[in-house]
Coordinates of C-alpha atoms in Angstrom, one line a residue:
L1174 CA -71.4 -4.8 24.9
V1175 CA -68.8 -2.5 26.3
L1176 CA -66.1 -4.5 24.5
A1177 CA -68.1 -4.4 21.3
C1178 CA -68.4 -0.6 21.5
A1179 CA -64.7 -0.3 22.3
A1180 CA -63.9 -2.2 19.1
L1181 CA -66.3 0.0 17.2
G1182 CA -64.6 3.1 18.5
W1183 CA -61.2 1.7 17.4
L1184 CA -62.4 0.7 13.9
R1185 CA -64.7 3.7 13.5
L1186 CA -66.9 4.0 10.5
P1187 CA -66.0 4.0 6.7
A1188 CA -64.7 7.4 5.6
A1189 CA -67.3 7.3 2.7
A1190 CA -70.1 7.6 5.2
V1191 CA -68.8 11.0 6.4
P1192 CA -69.7 14.3 4.6
A1193 CA -66.6 15.8 3.0
S1194 CA -67.2 19.1 4.9
V1195 CA -67.0 17.4 8.3
P1196 CA -63.6 16.4 9.8
P1197 CA -63.5 12.6 10.1
A1198 CA -61.9 12.8 13.5
L1199 CA -65.0 14.5 14.8
A1200 CA -67.7 13.0 12.6
L1201 CA -67.0 9.3 12.9
P1202 CA -67.2 9.1 16.7
V1203 CA -70.4 11.3 16.7
M1204 CA -72.0 9.0 14.1
A1205 CA -71.1 6.0 16.2
L1206 CA -72.7 7.6 19.3
L1207 CA -75.9 8.4 17.3
A1208 CA -76.0 4.7 16.1
L1209 CA -75.6 3.6 19.7
A1210 CA -78.4 5.9 20.8
L1211 CA -80.8 4.6 18.1
L1212 CA -79.9 1.0 19.1
S1213 CA -80.5 1.7 22.8
T1214 CA -83.9 3.3 22.0
A1215 CA -84.9 0.3 19.8
L1216 CA -83.9 -2.2 22.4
L1217 CA -85.6 -0.3 25.2
R1218 CA -88.9 -0.4 23.3
A1219 CA -88.5 -4.2 22.9
G1220 CA -88.0 -4.5 26.7
W1221 CA -84.3 -4.7 26.7
Y1222 CA -82.2 -2.3 28.8
L1223 CA -78.9 -1.2 27.2
P1224 CA -76.3 0.4 29.6
A1225 CA -75.5 3.1 27.0
A1226 CA -73.4 5.3 29.3
A1227 CA -70.6 2.7 29.8
A1228 CA -70.7 1.7 26.2
A1229 CA -70.6 5.3 25.0
A1230 CA -67.6 6.0 27.3
A1231 CA -65.8 3.0 25.9
L1232 CA -66.5 4.0 22.3
V1233 CA -65.3 7.6 22.9
L1234 CA -62.2 6.6 24.8
T1235 CA -61.1 4.1 22.2
A1236 CA -61.8 6.4 19.3
L1237 CA -59.7 9.1 21.0
A1238 CA -56.9 6.6 21.7
R1239 CA -56.8 5.6 18.0
Q1240 CA -56.8 9.2 17.0
A1241 CA -53.9 9.9 19.3
L1242 CA -52.0 7.0 17.9
E1243 CA -52.6 8.0 14.3
A1244 CA -51.4 11.5 15.1
A1245 CA -48.3 10.2 16.7
L1246 CA -47.6 8.0 13.7
A1247 CA -48.1 10.9 11.4
L1248 CA -45.7 13.1 13.3
R1249 CA -43.1 10.3 13.3
E1250 CA -43.5 10.0 9.5
R1251 CA -43.1 13.8 9.0
A1252 CA -40.0 13.7 11.2
R1253 CA -38.6 10.8 9.0
L1254 CA -39.3 12.7 5.8
R1255 CA -37.8 15.9 7.2
S1256 CA -34.6 14.0 8.3
A1257 CA -34.3 12.2 4.9
F1258 CA -35.0 15.3 2.6
A1259 CA -34.2 18.5 4.5
G1260 CA -31.2 20.1 2.9
Y1261 CA -31.5 17.9 -0.3
V1262 CA -34.6 19.5 -1.8
S1263 CA -35.9 23.0 -2.0
P1264 CA -38.1 24.2 0.9
Q1265 CA -41.1 24.2 -1.4
V1266 CA -40.7 20.5 -2.3
L1267 CA -40.0 19.6 1.3
Q1268 CA -43.4 21.1 2.3
Q1269 CA -45.1 19.0 -0.4
L1270 CA -43.5 15.9 1.0
L1271 CA -44.5 16.7 4.5
A1272 CA -48.0 17.5 3.4
G1273 CA -48.3 14.1 1.7
E1274 CA -48.6 15.5 -1.8
L1275 CA -45.5 13.6 -2.9
D1276 CA -44.9 9.9 -2.0
P1277 CA -41.2 9.1 -2.1
A1278 CA -41.8 5.4 -1.1
R1279 CA -43.6 4.7 -4.4
P1280 CA -41.4 4.2 -7.5
D1281 CA -42.1 7.1 -9.9
G1282 CA -41.6 6.9 -13.7
P1283 CA -40.2 6.3 -16.1
R1284 CA -40.4 10.0 -17.0
P1285 CA -38.0 12.7 -18.3
M1286 CA -35.4 13.7 -15.8
A1287 CA -32.0 15.4 -16.0
F1288 CA -28.9 14.7 -14.0
L1289 CA -26.0 16.9 -12.9
F1290 CA -22.7 15.7 -11.6
A1291 CA -20.0 18.1 -10.4
D1292 CA -16.7 17.7 -8.6
L1293 CA -13.7 19.8 -7.6
R1294 CA -10.5 19.4 -9.7
G1295 CA -7.4 18.6 -7.8
F1296 CA -9.1 18.8 -4.5
T1297 CA -8.1 15.3 -3.4
T1298 CA -4.4 16.2 -3.8
R1299 CA -4.9 19.5 -2.1
G1300 CA -6.5 17.7 0.9
Q1301 CA -3.4 15.7 1.4
H1302 CA -1.6 18.9 2.4
E1303 CA -4.3 20.3 4.7
A1304 CA -5.7 19.3 8.1
A1305 CA -8.9 17.2 7.9
R1306 CA -10.9 20.0 9.7
E1307 CA -9.8 22.6 7.2
T1308 CA -10.8 20.3 4.3
V1309 CA -14.2 19.7 5.7
A1310 CA -14.7 23.4 6.4
M1311 CA -13.7 24.2 2.8
L1312 CA -16.1 21.6 1.4
N1313 CA -19.0 22.9 3.5
R1314 CA -18.3 26.5 2.2
Y1315 CA -18.3 25.2 -1.4
Y1316 CA -21.5 23.2 -0.9
D1317 CA -23.2 26.2 0.8
A1318 CA -22.4 28.2 -2.3
I1319 CA -23.6 25.8 -5.0
V1320 CA -26.6 24.2 -3.4
E1321 CA -28.6 27.5 -3.4
P1322 CA -28.7 27.8 -7.2
I1323 CA -29.5 24.1 -7.4
H1324 CA -32.6 24.5 -5.2
A1325 CA -33.5 27.6 -7.0
Q1326 CA -34.0 25.5 -10.2
G1327 CA -35.9 22.7 -8.5
G1328 CA -33.0 20.3 -8.2
M1329 CA -32.7 17.6 -5.6
V1330 CA -29.3 16.8 -4.1
D1331 CA -29.1 13.0 -4.5
N1332 CA -25.8 12.7 -2.6
F1333 CA -22.5 14.3 -1.5
R1334 CA -19.5 12.1 -2.1
G1335 CA -16.3 13.9 -0.8
D1336 CA -15.9 16.8 -3.3
G1337 CA -18.5 15.4 -5.7
I1338 CA -22.2 16.0 -5.9
M1339 CA -25.1 14.3 -7.8
V1340 CA -28.2 16.3 -8.5
V1341 CA -31.6 15.1 -9.9
F1342 CA -34.0 17.4 -11.7
G1343 CA -37.6 16.0 -12.2
A1344 CA -37.9 14.1 -9.0
P1345 CA -39.5 13.8 -6.5
Q1346 CA -41.5 16.5 -8.2
P1347 CA -41.9 16.4 -12.0
Q1348 CA -40.5 19.3 -14.0
P1349 CA -41.7 20.4 -17.4
D1350 CA -38.2 21.1 -18.6
A1351 CA -35.7 19.3 -16.3
A1352 CA -32.8 19.5 -18.8
R1353 CA -33.0 23.3 -19.1
A1354 CA -33.3 23.6 -15.3
A1355 CA -30.2 21.5 -14.8
M1356 CA -28.2 23.8 -17.1
L1357 CA -29.5 27.0 -15.5
A1358 CA -28.5 25.5 -12.2
A1359 CA -25.0 24.8 -13.6
G1360 CA -24.7 28.4 -14.6
G1361 CA -25.7 29.5 -11.1
M1362 CA -23.2 27.1 -9.6
V1363 CA -20.4 28.6 -11.7
R1364 CA -21.3 32.1 -10.7
A1365 CA -21.5 31.1 -7.0
L1366 CA -18.1 29.5 -7.2
T1367 CA -16.7 32.7 -8.8
A1368 CA -18.0 34.7 -5.8
L1369 CA -16.5 32.1 -3.4
N1370 CA -13.1 32.2 -5.2
R1371 CA -13.0 36.0 -4.7
Q1372 CA -13.4 35.5 -1.0
L1373 CA -10.8 32.7 -0.9
R1374 CA -8.2 34.9 -2.8
S1375 CA -8.9 37.7 -0.4
E1376 CA -8.0 35.3 2.5
G1377 CA -4.8 34.2 0.7
R1378 CA -6.2 30.8 -0.2
P1379 CA -6.1 29.1 -3.6
A1380 CA -9.2 29.1 -5.8
L1381 CA -11.4 26.1 -6.3
E1382 CA -11.9 24.6 -9.8
M1383 CA -15.1 22.7 -10.8
G1384 CA -16.2 20.5 -13.6
I1385 CA -19.9 19.7 -14.4
G1386 CA -21.6 17.0 -16.5
I1387 CA -25.2 17.0 -17.5
A1388 CA -27.4 14.5 -19.3
C1389 CA -31.1 13.9 -19.7
G1390 CA -33.4 11.0 -20.4
E1391 CA -36.1 8.6 -19.1
A1392 CA -35.5 7.4 -15.5
V1393 CA -37.3 6.0 -12.5
A1394 CA -37.1 7.5 -9.0
G1395 CA -37.8 5.9 -5.7
Q1396 CA -36.4 4.5 -2.5
V1397 CA -33.6 2.0 -3.1
G1398 CA -31.9 -0.1 -0.4
S1399 CA -32.9 -2.5 2.4
R1400 CA -35.7 -2.0 4.9
Q1401 CA -33.2 -0.9 7.5
R1402 CA -31.2 1.5 5.3
H1403 CA -32.4 3.1 2.0
D1404 CA -32.0 6.3 0.0
Y1405 CA -34.2 8.1 -2.4
T1406 CA -32.5 8.2 -5.8
A1407 CA -33.1 7.9 -9.5
I1408 CA -31.9 5.1 -11.9
G1409 CA -31.5 5.4 -15.6
D1410 CA -28.9 5.4 -18.4
A1411 CA -28.7 9.2 -18.3
V1412 CA -27.3 9.0 -14.7
N1413 CA -24.2 7.1 -16.0
V1414 CA -23.8 9.4 -19.0
A1415 CA -23.9 12.5 -16.8
A1416 CA -21.2 11.0 -14.6
R1417 CA -19.0 10.2 -17.5
L1418 CA -19.5 13.7 -19.1
Q1419 CA -18.2 15.3 -15.9
D1420 CA -14.9 13.7 -16.5
Q1421 CA -14.7 15.3 -20.0
C1422 CA -14.4 18.9 -18.6
R1423 CA -10.7 18.7 -18.3
P1424 CA -9.8 17.4 -21.8
Q1425 CA -12.5 19.6 -23.4
R1426 CA -11.5 22.8 -21.5
A1427 CA -15.1 23.4 -20.5
Q1428 CA -16.9 24.6 -17.4
A1429 CA -19.6 21.9 -18.2
V1430 CA -20.0 19.2 -20.8
V1431 CA -23.6 18.2 -21.6
S1432 CA -25.3 15.9 -24.0
T1433 CA -26.4 17.6 -27.2
E1434 CA -29.9 16.4 -26.4
A1435 CA -29.9 18.5 -23.2
A1436 CA -28.1 21.5 -24.8
T1437 CA -31.0 21.9 -27.3
R1438 CA -33.2 23.0 -24.4
L1439 CA -31.2 26.2 -23.7
R1440 CA -32.5 29.5 -24.9
A1441 CA -30.5 32.2 -26.6
G1442 CA -28.0 33.9 -24.3
E1443 CA -28.3 31.4 -21.4
A1444 CA -24.8 30.0 -22.1
Q1445 CA -22.2 29.8 -24.7
I1446 CA -22.4 26.5 -26.6
R1447 CA -19.5 24.7 -28.4
E1448 CA -20.2 21.6 -30.3
L1449 CA -17.9 18.7 -29.4
G1450 CA -19.3 16.0 -31.7
E1451 CA -19.4 12.4 -30.6
I1452 CA -17.3 11.5 -27.5
E1453 CA -16.2 8.1 -26.5
L1454 CA -17.4 7.4 -22.9
R1455 CA -15.9 4.7 -20.6
G1456 CA -18.3 1.8 -20.5
H1457 CA -20.9 3.5 -22.8
A1458 CA -21.6 4.0 -26.5
P1459 CA -20.4 7.4 -28.0
V1460 CA -22.6 10.4 -27.1
R1461 CA -22.9 13.7 -29.0
C1462 CA -21.9 16.4 -26.6
C1463 CA -21.5 20.2 -26.2
A1464 CA -19.3 22.3 -24.0
L1465 CA -21.0 25.1 -22.1
T1466 CA -19.4 28.2 -20.7
W1467 CA -20.7 31.2 -18.9
P1468 CA -18.8 34.4 -19.6
D1469 CA -19.7 35.9 -16.2
G1470 CA -18.3 32.9 -14.4
W1471 CA -14.6 32.7 -13.4
P1472 CA -13.8 36.1 -15.1
D1473 CA -10.2 36.0 -14.1
G1474 CA -9.3 33.8 -17.0
T1475 CA -9.5 30.5 -15.3
V1476 CA -12.5 29.2 -17.2
N1477 CA -11.4 25.8 -15.9
A1478 CA -7.9 26.1 -14.8
A1479 CA -7.6 22.4 -14.2
A1480 CA -8.5 21.9 -17.8
A1481 CA -5.8 24.2 -19.1

């Protein structure tokens, strides 16, 4: 009997049997104890003696043990999510992930998303003439500057690759206008780099030069990789297009090159738009594109010095 009650305490009762206003952690063991009391009374009337004290103790202890195990597992999962997403998503989205409101393990989509790629022009060559520590310190200053406007527009940093960054808009949290959010983030990045370049010049250092590519389209987001090592990312044709458009900033003399489909989402005054027509992209069909510039970014005339 004691073993049976211990098993009952571990399994507990179906959640559907518990009123919504009562916490399951409290209600389920109490209901099990009530059931044990009723059973003990019925058997006693039939002439059977049930040692309820030992059985009740077994039930309570195993229920508490299971509750402690579940709490430990929940804390471990929260720690895993915080480690995987902290610094990559905005604090608001991170809280939703930790609260269980967003599930990164489940593939999500296809749905509209936007993708932003950015890298520093000429930074690889520059790094050959600097100590590795100086290069890393400069990259961290650069990323500190540009990630803030990315998070302000709901973007998720998918990855950092040397002096390049990939950002997803519309995952893990859906966004009603992911394309516009990506372009507003790009404008914020340009302004942030302008401010950083002022600091660098005051220190006698050369300015940084950035190129941005943006595209939008249907994509699927989720965890990709093996059981031992995986990343949360998004997959879709627009990812490849955005990466290719980033390479067009230099020949097109633009702060950002975006697909025309994305550019139509901008509102008046949010950026200066220049039609580029169809552009041949490596490994992809031609795409209609626009060049974006922000007059309040890089005001010293180096709209994109590497493109000049």
